[in-house]
Amino acid sequence: VQLQASGGGLVQAGGSLRLSCAASGRIASSYAIGWFRQAPGKEREFLATINWSGAYRYYGDSVKGRFTISVDNAKNTVYLQTNSLKAEDTAVYYCAAGNGGYLPRGYEYWGQGTLVTVSS
């Protein structure tokens, strides 16, 4: 299983970015795809997760109402739409695949990360 995260970049506060996580290889249909982020000196933080059918999804408290997770099964890609970005959203964003949940240990496979920098 390989995950390729992309879409990060430099954006002004209040702006938006759409992050993509392209999955390849043998991914169990029961797996979920999660998004996490990690800022320098901080622990990895859960953002959102979704199953492949899109039937369930849930969000971390810090991004609820601002970020939206979605899945395109035809492209094997999960998206994270990030809106109303703040300086404190600056971090490396990772996608991961696994059994799911809000803890990093619930995910077996990880992408390489994409850097989001929000200027104030």
mmCIF file of C-alpha atoms in Angstrom:
data_model
loop_
_atom_site.group_PDB
_atom_site.id
_atom_site.type_symbol
_atom_site.label_atom_id
_atom_site.label_comp_id
_atom_site.label_asym_id
_atom_site.label_seq_id
_atom_site.Cartn_x
_atom_site.Cartn_y
_atom_site.Cartn_z
ATOM 1 C CA VAL A 1 0.000 0.000 0.000
ATOM 2 C CA GLN A 2 1.317 3.419 -0.954
ATOM 3 C CA LEU A 3 -0.163 6.784 -0.088
ATOM 4 C CA GLN A 4 0.825 9.999 -1.815
ATOM 5 C CA ALA A 5 -0.209 13.231 -0.142
ATOM 6 C CA SER A 6 -0.155 16.462 -2.117
ATOM 7 C CA GLY A 7 -1.698 19.908 -2.310
ATOM 8 C CA GLY A 8 0.144 21.690 0.451
ATOM 9 C CA GLY A 9 1.678 25.121 0.020
ATOM 10 C CA LEU A 10 1.793 28.683 1.278
ATOM 11 C CA VAL A 11 -1.544 30.418 1.840
ATOM 12 C CA GLN A 12 -2.667 33.563 3.605
ATOM 13 C CA ALA A 13 -4.784 33.387 6.722
ATOM 14 C CA GLY A 14 -8.429 32.953 5.790
ATOM 15 C CA GLY A 15 -7.534 31.101 2.620
ATOM 16 C CA SER A 16 -8.166 27.523 1.529
ATOM 17 C CA LEU A 17 -6.276 24.512 0.235
ATOM 18 C CA ARG A 18 -7.430 21.128 -0.985
ATOM 19 C CA LEU A 19 -5.159 18.311 0.032
ATOM 20 C CA SER A 20 -5.192 15.015 -1.834
ATOM 21 C CA CYS A 21 -4.219 11.516 -0.754
ATOM 22 C CA ALA A 22 -3.830 9.107 -3.658
ATOM 23 C CA ALA A 23 -3.818 5.450 -2.644
ATOM 24 C CA SER A 24 -2.359 2.555 -4.593
ATOM 25 C CA GLY A 25 -1.783 -1.106 -3.937
ATOM 26 C CA ARG A 26 -3.946 -3.612 -2.100
ATOM 27 C CA ILE A 27 -6.062 -1.644 0.304
ATOM 28 C CA ALA A 28 -8.634 -3.523 2.301
ATOM 29 C CA SER A 29 -12.136 -2.256 1.603
ATOM 30 C CA SER A 30 -12.662 -2.113 5.354
ATOM 31 C CA TYR A 31 -9.844 0.360 5.784
ATOM 32 C CA ALA A 32 -10.374 3.989 6.618
ATOM 33 C CA ILE A 33 -8.267 6.901 5.450
ATOM 34 C CA GLY A 34 -7.327 9.472 8.017
ATOM 35 C CA TRP A 35 -5.675 12.865 7.942
ATOM 36 C CA PHE A 36 -3.308 14.006 10.674
ATOM 37 C CA ARG A 37 -0.937 16.904 11.042
ATOM 38 C CA GLN A 38 2.184 17.597 13.012
ATOM 39 C CA ALA A 39 3.637 20.994 13.813
ATOM 40 C CA PRO A 40 7.242 21.405 15.020
ATOM 41 C CA GLY A 41 7.578 20.361 18.644
ATOM 42 C CA LYS A 42 4.020 19.070 18.840
ATOM 43 C CA GLU A 43 2.401 15.654 18.790
ATOM 44 C CA ARG A 44 0.666 14.309 15.729
ATOM 45 C CA GLU A 45 -2.909 15.593 15.746
ATOM 46 C CA PHE A 46 -5.974 13.831 14.362
ATOM 47 C CA LEU A 47 -7.979 15.864 11.841
ATOM 48 C CA ALA A 48 -10.497 13.648 10.073
ATOM 49 C CA THR A 49 -11.208 10.139 8.888
ATOM 50 C CA ILE A 50 -13.475 8.537 6.321
ATOM 51 C CA ASN A 51 -14.215 5.004 5.143
ATOM 52 C CA TRP A 52 -13.960 4.098 1.485
ATOM 53 C CA SER A 53 -17.693 4.159 0.913
ATOM 54 C CA GLY A 54 -17.917 7.608 2.460
ATOM 55 C CA ALA A 55 -20.716 6.376 4.697
ATOM 56 C CA TYR A 56 -19.052 7.568 7.856
ATOM 57 C CA ARG A 57 -16.663 10.359 8.573
ATOM 58 C CA TYR A 58 -15.734 12.302 11.648
ATOM 59 C CA TYR A 59 -13.501 15.189 12.594
ATOM 60 C CA GLY A 60 -11.211 16.403 15.292
ATOM 61 C CA ASP A 61 -12.542 19.260 17.388
ATOM 62 C CA SER A 62 -9.927 21.733 16.172
ATOM 63 C CA VAL A 63 -11.058 21.520 12.537
ATOM 64 C CA LYS A 64 -14.746 20.688 12.802
ATOM 65 C CA GLY A 65 -16.720 23.105 10.654
ATOM 66 C CA ARG A 66 -13.660 24.304 8.714
ATOM 67 C CA PHE A 67 -12.278 21.125 7.122
ATOM 68 C CA THR A 68 -14.177 18.595 5.004
ATOM 69 C CA ILE A 69 -13.030 15.094 4.135
ATOM 70 C CA SER A 70 -14.323 13.287 1.052
ATOM 71 C CA VAL A 71 -13.501 10.284 -1.093
ATOM 72 C CA ASP A 72 -13.431 9.651 -4.838
ATOM 73 C CA ASN A 73 -13.506 5.879 -5.238
ATOM 74 C CA ALA A 74 -12.927 6.012 -8.983
ATOM 75 C CA LYS A 75 -9.613 7.770 -8.387
ATOM 76 C CA ASN A 76 -8.725 5.977 -5.134
ATOM 77 C CA THR A 77 -8.221 9.411 -3.679
ATOM 78 C CA VAL A 78 -9.282 11.024 -0.427
ATOM 79 C CA TYR A 79 -9.438 14.806 -0.170
ATOM 80 C CA LEU A 80 -9.225 17.201 2.714
ATOM 81 C CA GLN A 81 -10.709 20.594 1.933
ATOM 82 C CA THR A 82 -9.266 23.114 4.380
ATOM 83 C CA ASN A 83 -11.045 26.460 4.729
ATOM 84 C CA SER A 84 -10.648 29.545 6.909
ATOM 85 C CA LEU A 85 -7.044 28.643 7.538
ATOM 86 C CA LYS A 86 -5.252 30.119 10.516
ATOM 87 C CA ALA A 87 -1.583 30.519 11.336
ATOM 88 C CA GLU A 88 -1.913 27.692 13.869
ATOM 89 C CA ASP A 89 -2.907 25.329 11.042
ATOM 90 C CA THR A 90 0.693 25.455 9.824
ATOM 91 C CA ALA A 91 2.054 21.901 9.923
ATOM 92 C CA VAL A 92 2.994 18.892 7.872
ATOM 93 C CA TYR A 93 -0.203 17.092 6.904
ATOM 94 C CA TYR A 94 -0.204 13.312 6.612
ATOM 95 C CA CYS A 95 -2.710 10.827 5.291
ATOM 96 C CA ALA A 96 -2.841 7.286 6.572
ATOM 97 C CA ALA A 97 -4.744 4.046 5.936
ATOM 98 C CA GLY A 98 -5.779 1.438 8.445
ATOM 99 C CA ASN A 99 -8.485 0.325 10.805
ATOM 100 C CA GLY A 100 -9.297 3.942 11.613
ATOM 101 C CA GLY A 101 -10.068 5.945 14.719
ATOM 102 C CA TYR A 102 -8.517 9.130 16.027
ATOM 103 C CA LEU A 103 -5.208 7.716 17.216
ATOM 104 C CA PRO A 104 -2.163 7.338 14.952
ATOM 105 C CA ARG A 105 -1.728 3.713 16.076
ATOM 106 C CA GLY A 106 -5.002 2.893 14.333
ATOM 107 C CA TYR A 107 -3.335 3.396 10.944
ATOM 108 C CA GLU A 108 -0.855 0.990 9.415
ATOM 109 C CA TYR A 109 0.221 2.855 6.291
ATOM 110 C CA TRP A 110 1.367 6.476 6.074
ATOM 111 C CA GLY A 111 2.056 8.898 3.262
ATOM 112 C CA GLN A 112 5.097 11.146 3.181
ATOM 113 C CA GLY A 113 3.322 14.333 4.256
ATOM 114 C CA THR A 114 2.666 17.668 2.600
ATOM 115 C CA LEU A 115 3.574 21.007 4.177
ATOM 116 C CA VAL A 116 0.915 23.636 4.754
ATOM 117 C CA THR A 117 2.143 27.087 5.740
ATOM 118 C CA VAL A 118 -0.377 29.770 6.685
ATOM 119 C CA SER A 119 0.897 33.319 6.807
ATOM 120 C CA SER A 120 -0.795 35.785 9.135
#
